GROMACS .gro file of C-alpha atoms in nm:
model
  376
    1UNK     CA    1   0.017  -0.015  -0.031
    2UNK     CA    2   0.291   0.223   0.012
    3UNK     CA    3   0.440   0.200  -0.327
    4UNK     CA    4   0.254   0.461  -0.493
    5UNK     CA    5   0.275   0.729  -0.174
    6UNK     CA    6   0.654   0.617  -0.193
    7UNK     CA    7   0.646   0.786  -0.571
    8UNK     CA    8   0.490   1.056  -0.533
    9UNK     CA    9   0.704   1.165  -0.254
   10UNK     CA   10   1.034   1.076  -0.467
   11UNK     CA   11   0.901   1.330  -0.710
   12UNK     CA   12   0.811   1.650  -0.567
   13UNK     CA   13   1.124   1.565  -0.322
   14UNK     CA   14   1.304   1.622  -0.647
   15UNK     CA   15   1.093   1.992  -0.703
   16UNK     CA   16   1.212   2.006  -0.259
   17UNK     CA   17   1.587   2.013  -0.390
   18UNK     CA   18   1.550   2.285  -0.654
   19UNK     CA   19   1.424   2.074  -0.987
   20UNK     CA   20   1.242   2.290  -1.256
   21UNK     CA   21   1.251   2.053  -1.509
   22UNK     CA   22   0.953   1.852  -1.535
   23UNK     CA   23   1.118   1.561  -1.725
   24UNK     CA   24   1.378   1.474  -1.459
   25UNK     CA   25   1.113   1.458  -1.201
   26UNK     CA   26   1.064   1.062  -1.131
   27UNK     CA   27   0.993   0.817  -0.870
   28UNK     CA   28   0.983   0.421  -0.829
   29UNK     CA   29   0.709   0.440  -1.090
   30UNK     CA   30   0.819   0.592  -1.344
   31UNK     CA   31   0.782   0.969  -1.423
   32UNK     CA   32   0.581   1.294  -1.296
   33UNK     CA   33   0.295   1.266  -1.533
   34UNK     CA   34   0.021   1.500  -1.324
   35UNK     CA   35   0.017   1.889  -1.356
   36UNK     CA   36   0.182   2.154  -1.046
   37UNK     CA   37  -0.092   2.180  -0.884
   38UNK     CA   38  -0.059   1.837  -0.785
   39UNK     CA   39   0.331   1.912  -0.691
   40UNK     CA   40   0.211   2.162  -0.441
   41UNK     CA   41  -0.032   1.983  -0.252
   42UNK     CA   42   0.184   1.674  -0.215
   43UNK     CA   43   0.485   1.903  -0.141
   44UNK     CA   44   0.305   2.030   0.160
   45UNK     CA   45   0.253   1.658   0.225
   46UNK     CA   46   0.593   1.549   0.225
   47UNK     CA   47   0.691   1.848   0.487
   48UNK     CA   48   0.414   1.770   0.708
   49UNK     CA   49   0.486   1.402   0.687
   50UNK     CA   50   0.886   1.400   0.788
   51UNK     CA   51   0.941   1.410   0.415
   52UNK     CA   52   0.713   1.134   0.340
   53UNK     CA   53   0.845   0.893   0.642
   54UNK     CA   54   0.497   0.955   0.869
   55UNK     CA   55   0.270   0.742   0.642
   56UNK     CA   56   0.056   0.675   0.988
   57UNK     CA   57   0.062   1.065   0.987
   58UNK     CA   58  -0.057   1.058   0.619
   59UNK     CA   59  -0.346   0.819   0.659
   60UNK     CA   60  -0.502   1.032   0.938
   61UNK     CA   61  -0.436   1.298   0.702
   62UNK     CA   62  -0.658   1.144   0.445
   63UNK     CA   63  -0.892   1.050   0.656
   64UNK     CA   64  -0.985   1.348   0.708
   65UNK     CA   65  -1.002   1.480   0.362
   66UNK     CA   66  -1.224   1.153   0.324
   67UNK     CA   67  -1.480   1.268   0.575
   68UNK     CA   68  -1.425   1.668   0.414
   69UNK     CA   69  -1.497   1.498   0.086
   70UNK     CA   70  -1.873   1.349   0.228
   71UNK     CA   71  -1.949   1.656   0.391
   72UNK     CA   72  -1.952   1.794   0.010
   73UNK     CA   73  -2.091   1.521  -0.149
   74UNK     CA   74  -2.407   1.539   0.100
   75UNK     CA   75  -2.415   1.927   0.103
   76UNK     CA   76  -2.473   1.864  -0.270
   77UNK     CA   77  -2.736   1.581  -0.272
   78UNK     CA   78  -2.893   1.823  -0.005
   79UNK     CA   79  -2.975   2.024  -0.213
   80UNK     CA   80  -3.115   1.777  -0.481
   81UNK     CA   81  -3.352   1.600  -0.246
   82UNK     CA   82  -3.358   1.299  -0.507
   83UNK     CA   83  -3.197   1.031  -0.338
   84UNK     CA   84  -3.371   0.774  -0.038
   85UNK     CA   85  -3.145   0.796   0.293
   86UNK     CA   86  -3.064   0.498   0.344
   87UNK     CA   87  -2.849   0.473  -0.009
   88UNK     CA   88  -2.590   0.710   0.202
   89UNK     CA   89  -2.528   0.427   0.382
   90UNK     CA   90  -2.382   0.211   0.123
   91UNK     CA   91  -2.188   0.554   0.039
   92UNK     CA   92  -2.073   0.603   0.336
   93UNK     CA   93  -1.983   0.267   0.460
   94UNK     CA   94  -1.997   0.011   0.164
   95UNK     CA   95  -1.703   0.075  -0.056
   96UNK     CA   96  -1.424  -0.154   0.072
   97UNK     CA   97  -1.229  -0.006  -0.275
   98UNK     CA   98  -1.322   0.383  -0.182
   99UNK     CA   99  -1.152   0.360   0.138
  100UNK     CA  100  -0.858   0.168   0.007
  101UNK     CA  101  -0.797   0.489  -0.227
  102UNK     CA  102  -0.853   0.733   0.050
  103UNK     CA  103  -0.667   0.605   0.336
  104UNK     CA  104  -0.480   0.285   0.247
  105UNK     CA  105  -0.299   0.425  -0.085
  106UNK     CA  106  -0.329   0.733  -0.034
  107UNK     CA  107  -0.385   0.857  -0.413
  108UNK     CA  108  -0.385   1.193  -0.562
  109UNK     CA  109  -0.747   1.099  -0.709
  110UNK     CA  110  -0.950   1.185  -0.371
  111UNK     CA  111  -0.776   1.518  -0.382
  112UNK     CA  112  -0.900   1.641  -0.718
  113UNK     CA  113  -1.207   1.497  -0.653
  114UNK     CA  114  -1.278   1.669  -0.328
  115UNK     CA  115  -1.131   1.984  -0.466
  116UNK     CA  116  -1.413   1.962  -0.766
  117UNK     CA  117  -1.698   1.909  -0.499
  118UNK     CA  118  -1.606   2.182  -0.361
  119UNK     CA  119  -1.619   2.411  -0.674
  120UNK     CA  120  -1.949   2.268  -0.762
  121UNK     CA  121  -2.085   2.406  -0.394
  122UNK     CA  122  -1.983   2.696  -0.529
  123UNK     CA  123  -2.169   2.668  -0.848
  124UNK     CA  124  -2.465   2.554  -0.656
  125UNK     CA  125  -2.438   2.897  -0.475
  126UNK     CA  126  -2.421   3.095  -0.788
  127UNK     CA  127  -2.009   3.189  -0.694
  128UNK     CA  128  -1.931   3.085  -1.060
  129UNK     CA  129  -1.589   3.298  -1.095
  130UNK     CA  130  -1.448   3.133  -0.744
  131UNK     CA  131  -1.596   2.788  -0.861
  132UNK     CA  132  -1.406   2.802  -1.220
  133UNK     CA  133  -1.079   2.898  -0.965
  134UNK     CA  134  -1.151   2.517  -0.815
  135UNK     CA  135  -1.247   2.342  -1.070
  136UNK     CA  136  -0.882   2.470  -1.259
  137UNK     CA  137  -0.725   2.400  -0.902
  138UNK     CA  138  -0.887   2.020  -0.937
  139UNK     CA  139  -0.748   2.006  -1.337
  140UNK     CA  140  -0.420   2.088  -1.196
  141UNK     CA  141  -0.437   1.752  -0.958
  142UNK     CA  142  -0.483   1.513  -1.209
  143UNK     CA  143  -0.686   1.535  -1.551
  144UNK     CA  144  -0.977   1.336  -1.505
  145UNK     CA  145  -1.147   1.646  -1.360
  146UNK     CA  146  -1.162   1.699  -1.772
  147UNK     CA  147  -1.422   1.460  -1.773
  148UNK     CA  148  -1.640   1.780  -1.623
  149UNK     CA  149  -1.532   2.019  -1.840
  150UNK     CA  150  -1.798   1.986  -2.150
  151UNK     CA  151  -2.067   1.993  -1.909
  152UNK     CA  152  -1.971   2.315  -1.739
  153UNK     CA  153  -1.867   2.484  -2.068
  154UNK     CA  154  -2.225   2.427  -2.165
  155UNK     CA  155  -2.375   2.524  -1.776
  156UNK     CA  156  -2.127   2.896  -1.872
  157UNK     CA  157  -2.289   2.896  -2.206
  158UNK     CA  158  -2.641   2.838  -2.109
  159UNK     CA  159  -2.580   3.095  -1.799
  160UNK     CA  160  -2.314   3.383  -1.963
  161UNK     CA  161  -2.362   3.319  -2.305
  162UNK     CA  162  -1.967   3.316  -2.540
  163UNK     CA  163  -1.900   3.678  -2.468
  164UNK     CA  164  -2.002   3.661  -2.101
  165UNK     CA  165  -1.833   3.335  -2.032
  166UNK     CA  166  -1.499   3.431  -2.169
  167UNK     CA  167  -1.366   3.548  -1.832
  168UNK     CA  168  -1.484   3.210  -1.661
  169UNK     CA  169  -1.268   3.026  -1.903
  170UNK     CA  170  -0.957   3.290  -1.858
  171UNK     CA  171  -1.002   3.203  -1.516
  172UNK     CA  172  -0.929   2.851  -1.539
  173UNK     CA  173  -0.645   2.950  -1.823
  174UNK     CA  174  -0.477   3.213  -1.606
  175UNK     CA  175  -0.465   2.985  -1.318
  176UNK     CA  176  -0.309   2.675  -1.506
  177UNK     CA  177  -0.029   2.915  -1.641
  178UNK     CA  178   0.058   3.020  -1.305
  179UNK     CA  179   0.119   2.725  -1.126
  180UNK     CA  180   0.295   2.592  -1.387
  181UNK     CA  181   0.564   2.877  -1.446
  182UNK     CA  182   0.839   2.786  -1.302
  183UNK     CA  183   0.832   2.482  -1.498
  184UNK     CA  184   0.706   2.657  -1.818
  185UNK     CA  185   1.022   2.938  -1.805
  186UNK     CA  186   1.271   2.613  -1.765
  187UNK     CA  187   1.138   2.396  -1.996
  188UNK     CA  188   0.820   2.440  -2.138
  189UNK     CA  189   0.783   2.147  -2.399
  190UNK     CA  190   0.880   1.884  -2.127
  191UNK     CA  191   0.620   2.057  -1.869
  192UNK     CA  192   0.364   2.058  -2.098
  193UNK     CA  193   0.394   1.738  -2.278
  194UNK     CA  194   0.469   1.514  -1.930
  195UNK     CA  195   0.174   1.687  -1.725
  196UNK     CA  196  -0.077   1.709  -1.969
  197UNK     CA  197   0.015   1.438  -2.186
  198UNK     CA  198  -0.332   1.264  -2.373
  199UNK     CA  199  -0.163   1.007  -2.578
  200UNK     CA  200  -0.030   0.792  -2.269
  201UNK     CA  201  -0.105   0.441  -2.320
  202UNK     CA  202  -0.212   0.228  -2.039
  203UNK     CA  203  -0.116  -0.110  -1.953
  204UNK     CA  204  -0.329  -0.399  -2.014
  205UNK     CA  205  -0.274  -0.593  -1.635
  206UNK     CA  206  -0.441  -0.271  -1.465
  207UNK     CA  207  -0.727  -0.203  -1.705
  208UNK     CA  208  -1.079  -0.291  -1.513
  209UNK     CA  209  -1.328  -0.223  -1.775
  210UNK     CA  210  -1.136  -0.408  -2.131
  211UNK     CA  211  -1.019  -0.698  -1.942
  212UNK     CA  212  -1.261  -0.881  -2.215
  213UNK     CA  213  -1.056  -0.737  -2.476
  214UNK     CA  214  -0.750  -0.890  -2.640
  215UNK     CA  215  -0.454  -0.719  -2.537
  216UNK     CA  216  -0.346  -0.604  -2.919
  217UNK     CA  217  -0.727  -0.461  -2.964
  218UNK     CA  218  -0.672  -0.288  -2.626
  219UNK     CA  219  -0.321  -0.145  -2.708
  220UNK     CA  220  -0.464  -0.024  -3.102
  221UNK     CA  221  -0.515   0.351  -3.185
  222UNK     CA  222  -0.816   0.294  -3.398
  223UNK     CA  223  -0.979   0.143  -3.069
  224UNK     CA  224  -0.890   0.436  -2.883
  225UNK     CA  225  -1.001   0.678  -3.187
  226UNK     CA  226  -1.355   0.463  -3.202
  227UNK     CA  227  -1.394   0.528  -2.798
  228UNK     CA  228  -1.313   0.940  -2.828
  229UNK     CA  229  -1.566   0.983  -3.128
  230UNK     CA  230  -1.818   0.778  -2.874
  231UNK     CA  231  -1.751   0.984  -2.621
  232UNK     CA  232  -1.775   1.298  -2.857
  233UNK     CA  233  -2.103   1.149  -2.991
  234UNK     CA  234  -2.242   1.108  -2.687
  235UNK     CA  235  -2.189   1.450  -2.555
  236UNK     CA  236  -2.336   1.598  -2.853
  237UNK     CA  237  -2.615   1.407  -2.762
  238UNK     CA  238  -2.702   1.493  -2.410
  239UNK     CA  239  -2.627   1.842  -2.491
  240UNK     CA  240  -2.908   1.866  -2.756
  241UNK     CA  241  -3.192   1.645  -2.587
  242UNK     CA  242  -3.105   1.621  -2.219
  243UNK     CA  243  -2.922   1.931  -2.112
  244UNK     CA  244  -3.061   2.199  -2.383
  245UNK     CA  245  -3.428   2.269  -2.309
  246UNK     CA  246  -3.468   2.593  -2.480
  247UNK     CA  247  -3.702   2.596  -2.792
  248UNK     CA  248  -3.449   2.783  -2.993
  249UNK     CA  249  -3.134   2.604  -3.102
  250UNK     CA  250  -2.848   2.531  -2.930
  251UNK     CA  251  -2.700   2.773  -3.103
  252UNK     CA  252  -2.839   3.024  -2.929
  253UNK     CA  253  -2.619   2.960  -2.599
  254UNK     CA  254  -2.348   3.176  -2.807
  255UNK     CA  255  -2.586   3.510  -2.737
  256UNK     CA  256  -2.653   3.708  -2.433
  257UNK     CA  257  -2.904   3.529  -2.259
  258UNK     CA  258  -3.071   3.902  -2.244
  259UNK     CA  259  -3.078   3.892  -2.618
  260UNK     CA  260  -3.229   3.522  -2.692
  261UNK     CA  261  -3.604   3.488  -2.763
  262UNK     CA  262  -3.686   3.177  -2.546
  263UNK     CA  263  -3.463   3.230  -2.198
  264UNK     CA  264  -3.354   2.889  -2.121
  265UNK     CA  265  -3.503   2.810  -1.802
  266UNK     CA  266  -3.225   2.697  -1.529
  267UNK     CA  267  -3.016   2.426  -1.554
  268UNK     CA  268  -3.011   2.137  -1.341
  269UNK     CA  269  -2.631   2.213  -1.288
  270UNK     CA  270  -2.545   1.883  -1.104
  271UNK     CA  271  -2.699   1.671  -1.375
  272UNK     CA  272  -2.530   1.833  -1.651
  273UNK     CA  273  -2.174   1.789  -1.453
  274UNK     CA  274  -2.256   1.428  -1.364
  275UNK     CA  275  -2.360   1.303  -1.620
  276UNK     CA  276  -2.098   1.508  -1.879
  277UNK     CA  277  -1.840   1.277  -1.635
  278UNK     CA  278  -2.010   0.972  -1.654
  279UNK     CA  279  -2.018   0.974  -2.044
  280UNK     CA  280  -1.643   1.030  -2.017
  281UNK     CA  281  -1.562   0.757  -1.758
  282UNK     CA  282  -1.824   0.468  -2.001
  283UNK     CA  283  -1.587   0.594  -2.294
  284UNK     CA  284  -1.274   0.571  -2.075
  285UNK     CA  285  -0.934   0.368  -2.292
  286UNK     CA  286  -0.873   0.252  -1.951
  287UNK     CA  287  -1.014   0.257  -1.627
  288UNK     CA  288  -0.733   0.141  -1.344
  289UNK     CA  289  -0.863   0.101  -0.979
  290UNK     CA  290  -0.841   0.442  -0.822
  291UNK     CA  291  -1.007   0.556  -1.087
  292UNK     CA  292  -1.346   0.418  -0.913
  293UNK     CA  293  -1.337   0.739  -0.699
  294UNK     CA  294  -1.376   0.953  -1.044
  295UNK     CA  295  -1.749   0.825  -1.011
  296UNK     CA  296  -1.843   0.654  -0.746
  297UNK     CA  297  -1.988   0.932  -0.544
  298UNK     CA  298  -2.211   1.087  -0.784
  299UNK     CA  299  -2.379   0.692  -0.907
  300UNK     CA  300  -2.656   0.763  -0.609
  301UNK     CA  301  -2.789   1.104  -0.789
  302UNK     CA  302  -2.749   0.940  -1.142
  303UNK     CA  303  -2.988   0.646  -1.133
  304UNK     CA  304  -3.240   0.835  -0.916
  305UNK     CA  305  -3.206   1.173  -1.031
  306UNK     CA  306  -3.394   1.065  -1.335
  307UNK     CA  307  -3.694   0.818  -1.220
  308UNK     CA  308  -3.848   0.569  -1.469
  309UNK     CA  309  -4.114   0.320  -1.372
  310UNK     CA  310  -3.887   0.053  -1.526
  311UNK     CA  311  -3.650   0.068  -1.258
  312UNK     CA  312  -3.721   0.043  -0.947
  313UNK     CA  313  -3.526   0.151  -0.592
  314UNK     CA  314  -3.423  -0.258  -0.552
  315UNK     CA  315  -3.288  -0.284  -0.886
  316UNK     CA  316  -3.096   0.022  -0.850
  317UNK     CA  317  -2.975  -0.033  -0.500
  318UNK     CA  318  -2.851  -0.393  -0.651
  319UNK     CA  319  -2.681  -0.219  -0.965
  320UNK     CA  320  -2.447   0.007  -0.718
  321UNK     CA  321  -2.417  -0.360  -0.557
  322UNK     CA  322  -2.242  -0.530  -0.865
  323UNK     CA  323  -2.052  -0.187  -0.991
  324UNK     CA  324  -1.904  -0.233  -0.672
  325UNK     CA  325  -1.823  -0.580  -0.702
  326UNK     CA  326  -1.688  -0.552  -1.061
  327UNK     CA  327  -1.468  -0.280  -0.855
  328UNK     CA  328  -1.329  -0.543  -0.601
  329UNK     CA  329  -1.290  -0.796  -0.787
  330UNK     CA  330  -0.878  -0.801  -0.834
  331UNK     CA  331  -0.758  -0.920  -1.105
  332UNK     CA  332  -1.013  -0.825  -1.322
  333UNK     CA  333  -1.163  -1.083  -1.535
  334UNK     CA  334  -1.310  -1.119  -1.826
  335UNK     CA  335  -1.703  -1.116  -1.631
  336UNK     CA  336  -1.633  -0.896  -1.414
  337UNK     CA  337  -1.523  -0.620  -1.699
  338UNK     CA  338  -1.791  -0.678  -1.905
  339UNK     CA  339  -2.032  -0.684  -1.617
  340UNK     CA  340  -1.927  -0.328  -1.548
  341UNK     CA  341  -1.977  -0.254  -1.907
  342UNK     CA  342  -2.350  -0.382  -1.904
  343UNK     CA  343  -2.429  -0.179  -1.533
  344UNK     CA  344  -2.237   0.136  -1.744
  345UNK     CA  345  -2.483   0.100  -2.034
  346UNK     CA  346  -2.820   0.060  -1.797
  347UNK     CA  347  -2.751   0.391  -1.617
  348UNK     CA  348  -2.696   0.600  -1.941
  349UNK     CA  349  -3.039   0.422  -2.040
  350UNK     CA  350  -3.169   0.552  -1.708
  351UNK     CA  351  -3.019   0.880  -1.752
  352UNK     CA  352  -3.142   0.941  -2.102
  353UNK     CA  353  -3.500   0.746  -2.114
  354UNK     CA  354  -3.576   0.892  -1.756
  355UNK     CA  355  -3.825   1.195  -1.624
  356UNK     CA  356  -3.599   1.499  -1.680
  357UNK     CA  357  -3.471   1.586  -1.339
  358UNK     CA  358  -3.675   1.914  -1.155
  359UNK     CA  359  -3.466   2.274  -1.204
  360UNK     CA  360  -3.221   2.403  -1.023
  361UNK     CA  361  -3.348   2.717  -0.824
  362UNK     CA  362  -3.089   2.943  -0.665
  363UNK     CA  363  -3.083   2.974  -0.307
  364UNK     CA  364  -3.291   3.197  -0.123
  365UNK     CA  365  -3.147   3.529   0.000
  366UNK     CA  366  -3.247   3.866   0.153
  367UNK     CA  367  -3.037   4.019  -0.095
  368UNK     CA  368  -3.141   3.889  -0.426
  369UNK     CA  369  -2.956   4.174  -0.572
  370UNK     CA  370  -2.642   4.096  -0.417
  371UNK     CA  371  -2.674   3.696  -0.523
  372UNK     CA  372  -2.726   3.860  -0.856
  373UNK     CA  373  -2.419   4.034  -0.876
  374UNK     CA  374  -2.174   3.772  -0.762
  375UNK     CA  375  -2.300   3.582  -1.015
  376UNK     CA  376  -2.152   3.828  -1.305
   0.00000   0.00000   0.00000
């Protein structure tokens, strides 16, 4: 359970010793492949745990992170009022894999997700600029947060129009530049190719979702291109038919909201972001065991936000159980990987055919004018 933690500490130790060439930051498991935000956060943990030697203290810190993550997730779910209370037992107590990812393996994935859930809480409170800042910070810890980006872009266009969302996108971009600046000044190509390597190959032995394929197919670039096309097609279909509710063309999102003939009703922010991420997970080139945290806390909402008569409560709980079983099967098998895809397919069908979730309503306030100003 110490392998990844030690590798992280070796990677940030080079930075602590003054190495600013990103290609020279390495650990036992290979070169550093995460953006600069990861380096700063784990450098803090490096010093807080006696240069990474006090692993027990690191586990306590990650246990605190686990509780904070649950608090942020519960706050989001309280705003939706869609998921039965008994489901939260499974979220808190029934996932050995999630507890392992947080407290035993000390991965960076839960750090990125906790920051992401904080950003979503800010979006729900109409603090869009601060939310974009935190969203970008989460991306700088691990790039899987970009799976939420299509949904966030749609929300920004719906809320502010093309010109209005540009400042929000600039916030995201500027933070990435600021965090990466020490490395960009020394070796910009090395930093960009290492920390934002979208073409990185994954090892077949670690895949959870594609074990039923022959390894040569798994590594084939044509297969990767097919998955990318499926991802883009899924995003397009959801944007056109599940996210967009105005009577106007979707291109009307580019206009200023005040100039639209048929103003778009306020969207369910959580539905757009969670479904955007889930589509990316379904079309991922490879899912490793720590990637389960990318969408574990969103699954109850995805199953209960769009009610259908065909998929009642008990089948949904069973679906959560089968997904958990697939992620706890090590090493993955043909049966476990196929079962995971079947479960993902059922969730997608639920999102597509289920009743649309209710519209998001901004929180009540005694000073609505102040809220409106913050939203800008």
